[in-house]
Amino acid sequence: MPAAARTPTPRPDGSGRDHGLPVAPSSGALRPLGLDDVRVESGFLADLQSLNASTMIGHCATWVERAGWVDNFDAAVQGRLPQDRRGREFSDSDVYKLMEAMAWEIGRTGDEHLDALFRSYAARILPVQESDGYLNTMFGRPGQGARYSDLQWGHELYCFGHLIQAGVARARTTGADDEFVRLAIRAADHVCEAFGPGANPGVCGHPEIEVALVELHRLTGVQRYLDQARLFVERRGHGVLGDIELGAQYFQDHMPVREQTVFDGHAVRALYLAAGAADLAIEDGDDELLETITRQTLTSLARRTYLTGGMGAHHEGESFGQDHELPSDRAYSETCAGVASVMLNHRLLLATGSARHADTVERTLYNVVATSPAADGRAFYYTNTLHQRVPGRPPDAEHASPRAASSLRAPWFHVSCCPTNVARTVASLGAYLASTSDDGVQLHQYAGATVRAHLPQGDVVLRMVTDYPADGVVRVEVLETQSSAWTLSLRVPGWAEGATFSVAGDPEETVAPGYARAARTWAAGDVAVLSLPVAARWTWPDPRVDAIRGQVAVERGPLVMCLESVDLGADVGAVRVRTDGPPREEGGQVLVPVSTLVLGDTGWPYGAEPGAGAVQGLGDVERLVPLVPYHRWANRGPSTMRVWMPTA
Amino acid sequence: MPAAARTPTPRPDGSGRDHGLPVAPSSGALRPLGLDDVRVESGFLADLQSLNASTMIGHCATWVERAGWVDNFDAAVQGRLPQDRRGREFSDSDVYKLMEAMAWEIGRTGDEHLDALFRSYAARILPVQESDGYLNTMFGRPGQGARYSDLQWGHELYCFGHLIQAGVARARTTGADDEFVRLAIRAADHVCEAFGPGANPGVCGHPEIEVALVELHRLTGVQRYLDQARLFVERRGHGVLGDIELGAQYFQDHMPVREQTVFDGHAVRALYLAAGAADLAIEDGDDELLETITRQTLTSLARRTYLTGGMGAHHEGESFGQDHELPSDRAYSETCAGVASVMLNHRLLLATGSARHADTVERTLYNVVATSPAADGRAFYYTNTLHQRVPGRPPDAEHASPRAASSLRAPWFHVSCCPTNVARTVASLGAYLASTSDDGVQLHQYAGATVRAHLPQGDVVLRMVTDYPADGVVRVEVLETQSSAWTLSLRVPGWAEGATFSVAGDPEETVAPGYARAARTWAAGDVAVLSLPVAARWTWPDPRVDAIRGQVAVERGPLVMCLESVDLGADVGAVRVRTDGPPREEGGQVLVPVSTLVLGDTGWPYGAEPGAGAVQGLGDVERLVPLVPYHRWANRGPSTMRVWMPTA
């Protein structure tokens, strides 16, 4: 299926066709529109970008300095390594991820202050690169491990991956004539020397270099980078990294990627690898590999994904669980796995044109990526539980958290991959909204935005006006068009049964999930209106998900809702919800009828009768209690929370 | 309450009052009877002891040699350390735990071959002890870490603890005039020098030394060991070990033991510490501390314990979960935590006389400790899940498993604490059956056995005749007694509603859970009969245990039952059980009426209707399927399994 649908796009050339694009596949069902083409102007996603611009990026910059992770580069130059090195073995990568975020942000807004900061980082990193292109503050010096002496845990190639991604972002925004871009290319050349045919036959414990090398190939047209990515993808899964207590699936070395049927092991590693393998398949025209990755993705969505889009059910090994093993209270659902799922599904959307992947991007953006940052942008969730049993302790704003699973958002972590990952994703959000094909323009995500598209039929400019997701009406105005026929496609999310679509004043038609399409000769001033039924609704689980048997959730549009103790006025543990009517909406709030049991210990939580094990007292009478969007939870101090509520 | 009930017992003296006793408290409600007094002769527990004697101990001996963990001692003598050292930092402890098992077994059976093996180990270890008593193959030599340079992870005091426990076991079986006993005492003296007042103020990351030092104090009467145990117990919980990613509760350093209300963190560490603190409280007459430990235990039983008695709900950190967080499929329920819970509850039984603790010992022995070894005694579970979702792979009989959570029992583990822990517990099982008080004799666990008790009223010999737990009738014959009045007490387990008791031909009386007591002037030939209703029964969960909502289990007597796919003929994932009648029993089998759903993926496991997310096809018609005792599961090849079954 992907093969037939694929439409060749021109190689990047002097005309800068890949400018502003986080992902620039050379072929696929859809062609991406990047930051130059799509301006996110108002609403939920715009607010997130504003918070990123005003606070999150600066917060990350403060912390990579404060944690000493930028100073590690200075220390390398000044001969203060290893004694002055701070942070974990992969701390270089967070500086690079932050630089990628800055690059997109500079591209989006032209922020000169940020550009100066980017250049200052680049200037501090540049002298650390060795003459053969190697660059890492953790390895290779007297008193440090030798280069590539610890491929299982050392993260050197992982760091190079993020360095290269930052270089690609810089090239596609500010331009390729940049010292940091040249530095990244030298690093990639070094990787190809060190790990090419006949050289080191290893791979990195943490996939990431694969996706970066394919993108650098797309940027430069250099075949060697693609060949090296292929080597890394194909080597993996043959025990090249050895066994460890967590199992070789931890670093995706348990089985060749082509033989896997579902994602397993460390969620971020699995998803980064899948994104890289998808990129490779697209550039190689390897339909079999692309179909394999697509099938793994769809099977994982069907069996190993939380309602939020979150992936990773085990704290141990930060890994996927077995099929239907999705405990709410132990959901790991790492923020970075959400970012990686967005990356992967965006690639598969462009390759296949299937709305299923845009649905997943939306669900994951609204309920995982957007959940990580606090409302003030100064603290982040690393993991995203669906059931908080014990009120979290207020974070220490002055110190990094040693723990990934902090119960409230923390300003920084000893392993702090997530904040910079959120920052780079939010800075490049514009790229997820729209695409083109020979056929016309597709709108995948909804926000107040302006979209410019270069169609074979001529240039088109559209304006989206919407208060989505608060409101379900998406109004698309054609601002500019040639008088030629093209198709406007608007995604109808999988949950949006009963959506309606009307074009240029024609009567509304009911449209099914997938894409609502209008093929016509458009004129400036034409308007299309999609109405999505965002009213709050009950959502029930697959009977195989044991952990949430007898429970129900509420969704409103793309938003997963949750119940917080600060709204219930009691712990959420023993709540019961009545579902005989739909959830109510009043005054902008979603309300559900709940009662609470008062349960006491009998000494042993198992007994001879249903309901045994607990002393049941008189609970509250039923009352209406507001839910909040899950992404907003824990912004009002410590609370307990649950997404899935037991039914009465 | 414990204070009032406590009855002083004489200090150990030349008469060897503590001979054969794994635990010899100087006071308490009950006085233990040890291996010299109780002979387990037939039935379930005897079979387990036979398997231990014939196979398990020898299997462990083969593997500690094969893994190189005994050779580490030779390597130390021969100057081959650190280069030849094998195993983890705590591997010395497994040699000591095995020696403890051998000591009890030698005491129980007089096995000369085993005694020769014990002596040969002792001879290999002896020259490794340094002149000041220090002994560890991992630290202190050139090229190794300095002594006590890594109290967080180094396990030196943990190893000393097991060394001392083995020494105490040797002294209480073969006698104190033994070179290994003297070695253990020198080690304890070293610990007191190194960590006493004014010396190193630290504690070990893994509690264990505490319980060992109190027992050595009981053996020797030396106050210093008790004082040192008190120092270790009281130092902990003040951040003495520092913070780690898993949190300071991992090594019980988050909160002083006196302030804790429930067990938290690493389950084995929490329970070993609690056992040591209980021992300390008993010797110090510290009622407040004893009550605190008792309350922690009872609260943990009410909220943080699996139906099997298993403790530890998280794989990550091998730790207790929050209250009522007890996922079946991620039950860690480490075998060693079961052993530690037996140790703790046995101590609290002796201190308080409460049947609750003997109930817990029984539940944990039958459903955790007995579950670990395979039927052939040559493979072990480290973790004890209550829901196996994917058939395990057959174990590699020739190699140690790198993973604790092997899906089938494995012959050995890289971290192999459990097999030797099972071996030492099973070898000393006799000590859990009976006790005495000024009042008379108490029988806590049931087996074909002979019990000799020295009462103030004179010596008594009893014979238990029973096929328990297959059958619920326990017949106790008085073989010898002085013609004086004393009380015979038989435990009535908490589940045994409707049990009956008859004495010397008197009519049966219904007896409530707790102890059935008969106070009379006994004569040889008198018989008491306890009838426990062991028929299979449904067991329902506390409504706060989200993970098993809508599910039911079956117990039969003290045995938790489970459903295996090898009996169902299908995966146990989508089974439904009908509970309108009691479980059936036919031909020695427990049978339950089940049907299975056929469920297929819709692509997303959540939807707008109850039962959504899955395509439901026609399943099996209802049929009767046998359950097996949980401790016997996975003995017939790979299978899926569940203890808790969804109701129809």
Short mmCIF file of C-alpha atoms in Angstrom, two decimals, chain A residues 88 243-248 298 301-303 305-307 309 314-316 322-326 329-330 356 363 387 389-390 402-404 415 538-551 576 599-601 603-614 616 642 644 646, chain B residues 88 243-248 298 301-303 305-307 309 314-316 322-326 329-330 356 363 387 389-390 402-404 415 538-551 576 599-601 603-614 616 642 644 646:
data_model
loop_
_atom_site.label_atom_id
_atom_site.label_comp_id
_atom_site.label_asym_id
_atom_site.label_seq_id
_atom_site.Cartn_x
_atom_site.Cartn_y
_atom_site.Cartn_z
CA ARG A 88 25.44 11.47 33.23
CA ASP A 243 22.71 -9.73 27.10
CA ILE A 244 21.90 -7.71 30.20
CA GLU A 245 19.68 -8.17 33.21
CA LEU A 246 16.90 -6.16 31.57
CA GLY A 247 17.10 -8.35 28.46
CA ALA A 248 18.46 -7.45 25.04
CA LEU A 298 -0.57 -0.27 14.52
CA LEU A 301 -1.48 1.13 19.23
CA ALA A 302 -4.05 -1.66 19.45
CA ARG A 303 -2.48 -3.44 22.41
CA THR A 305 -0.82 2.15 24.29
CA TYR A 306 -2.51 4.12 27.04
CA LEU A 307 -5.63 6.17 26.40
CA GLY A 309 -1.30 7.90 23.61
CA HIS A 314 6.92 -0.64 33.00
CA HIS A 315 9.05 1.56 35.21
CA GLU A 316 11.60 -1.27 35.16
CA GLN A 322 2.98 -7.30 27.29
CA ASP A 323 -0.17 -6.97 25.19
CA HIS A 324 -2.98 -5.33 27.21
CA GLU A 325 -0.74 -4.87 30.25
CA LEU A 326 -1.50 -1.21 30.84
CA ASP A 329 -0.95 3.52 38.46
CA ARG A 330 2.36 2.26 37.11
CA ARG A 356 -4.72 6.87 11.93
CA ARG A 363 -3.71 12.29 20.95
CA HIS A 387 -3.44 7.22 38.41
CA ARG A 389 -2.39 7.24 44.45
CA VAL A 390 -0.53 9.47 46.87
CA PRO A 402 17.15 12.32 41.10
CA ARG A 403 14.01 10.46 40.17
CA ALA A 404 12.26 10.15 36.84
CA VAL A 415 18.47 12.28 33.63
CA TRP A 538 -17.58 8.13 28.19
CA THR A 539 -14.79 5.87 27.01
CA TRP A 540 -14.65 2.17 27.90
CA PRO A 541 -11.71 -0.21 27.83
CA ASP A 542 -10.99 -3.36 25.89
CA PRO A 543 -12.00 -6.28 28.15
CA ARG A 544 -8.46 -7.62 27.91
CA VAL A 545 -6.97 -4.64 29.76
CA ASP A 546 -7.23 -6.18 33.23
CA ALA A 547 -5.94 -3.12 35.03
CA ILE A 548 -9.00 -0.97 34.21
CA ARG A 549 -11.76 -3.57 34.26
CA GLY A 550 -14.97 -2.04 35.60
CA GLN A 551 -13.72 1.48 35.01
CA ARG A 576 -17.64 5.51 41.99
CA LEU A 599 -13.51 1.91 53.20
CA GLY A 600 -11.56 0.68 56.20
CA ASP A 601 -9.13 -2.18 56.74
CA GLY A 603 -6.67 -6.70 58.30
CA TRP A 604 -6.63 -8.78 55.13
CA PRO A 605 -7.76 -7.39 51.76
CA TYR A 606 -9.36 -10.63 50.54
CA GLY A 607 -12.42 -12.43 51.77
CA ALA A 608 -15.32 -14.79 51.23
CA GLU A 609 -17.82 -12.28 49.81
CA PRO A 610 -17.73 -9.75 46.95
CA GLY A 611 -16.59 -6.45 48.44
CA ALA A 612 -14.82 -8.36 51.19
CA GLY A 613 -11.61 -7.27 52.73
CA ALA A 614 -12.81 -3.77 53.51
CA GLN A 616 -17.59 -0.21 54.16
CA ARG A 642 -7.29 9.15 38.19
CA TRP A 644 -10.08 5.69 34.80
CA PRO A 646 -14.66 2.70 38.76
CA ARG B 88 28.28 -9.94 42.09
CA ASP B 243 19.84 9.72 48.08
CA ILE B 244 19.68 7.55 44.97
CA GLU B 245 17.48 7.41 41.91
CA LEU B 246 15.30 4.73 43.50
CA GLY B 247 14.85 6.88 46.60
CA ALA B 248 16.32 6.38 50.06
CA LEU B 298 -0.31 -5.70 60.21
CA LEU B 301 -0.72 -7.28 55.49
CA ALA B 302 -3.93 -5.28 55.20
CA ARG B 303 -2.83 -3.13 52.27
CA THR B 305 0.31 -8.06 50.44
CA TYR B 306 -0.72 -10.43 47.67
CA LEU B 307 -3.20 -13.23 48.26
CA GLY B 309 1.38 -13.74 51.13
CA HIS B 314 7.20 -3.27 41.88
CA HIS B 315 9.88 -4.81 39.73
CA GLU B 316 11.60 -1.42 39.83
CA GLN B 322 1.49 2.07 47.49
CA ASP B 323 -1.50 0.90 49.53
CA HIS B 324 -3.72 -1.43 47.47
CA GLU B 325 -1.39 -1.27 44.48
CA LEU B 326 -1.12 -5.00 43.87
CA ASP B 329 0.85 -9.38 36.28
CA ARG B 330 3.67 -7.30 37.70
CA ARG B 356 -2.42 -13.69 62.74
CA ARG B 363 0.20 -18.62 53.75
CA HIS B 387 -0.58 -13.61 36.29
CA ARG B 389 0.58 -13.33 30.26
CA VAL B 390 3.02 -14.98 27.88
CA PRO B 402 20.69 -12.97 34.03
CA ARG B 403 17.14 -12.04 34.90
CA ALA B 404 15.32 -12.22 38.19
CA VAL B 415 21.79 -12.59 41.52
CA TRP B 538 -14.14 -18.33 46.23
CA THR B 539 -12.08 -15.40 47.47
CA TRP B 540 -12.93 -11.79 46.57
CA PRO B 541 -10.74 -8.70 46.69
CA ASP B 542 -10.93 -5.48 48.65
CA PRO B 543 -12.64 -2.94 46.35
CA ARG B 544 -9.59 -0.70 46.62
CA VAL B 545 -7.33 -3.16 44.83
CA ASP B 546 -7.92 -1.74 41.35
CA ALA B 547 -5.82 -4.35 39.59
CA ILE B 548 -8.20 -7.23 40.35
CA ARG B 549 -11.55 -5.48 40.27
CA GLY B 550 -14.20 -7.81 38.85
CA GLN B 551 -12.07 -10.88 39.48
CA ARG B 576 -14.62 -15.80 32.41
CA LEU B 599 -11.37 -11.16 21.28
CA GLY B 600 -9.77 -9.45 18.32
CA ASP B 601 -8.19 -6.05 17.83
CA GLY B 603 -7.02 -1.02 16.29
CA TRP B 604 -7.61 0.96 19.48
CA PRO B 605 -8.39 -0.66 22.81
CA TYR B 606 -10.82 2.02 24.01
CA GLY B 607 -14.22 2.94 22.69
CA ALA B 608 -17.66 4.42 23.18
CA GLU B 609 -19.43 1.32 24.54
CA PRO B 610 -18.70 -1.09 27.40
CA GLY B 611 -16.67 -3.95 25.96
CA ALA B 612 -15.44 -1.63 23.25
CA GLY B 613 -12.01 -1.84 21.78
CA ALA B 614 -12.22 -5.52 20.99
CA GLN B 616 -15.85 -10.19 20.23
CA ARG B 642 -3.76 -16.53 36.44
CA TRP B 644 -7.43 -13.95 39.77
CA PRO B 646 -12.58 -12.28 35.70
#
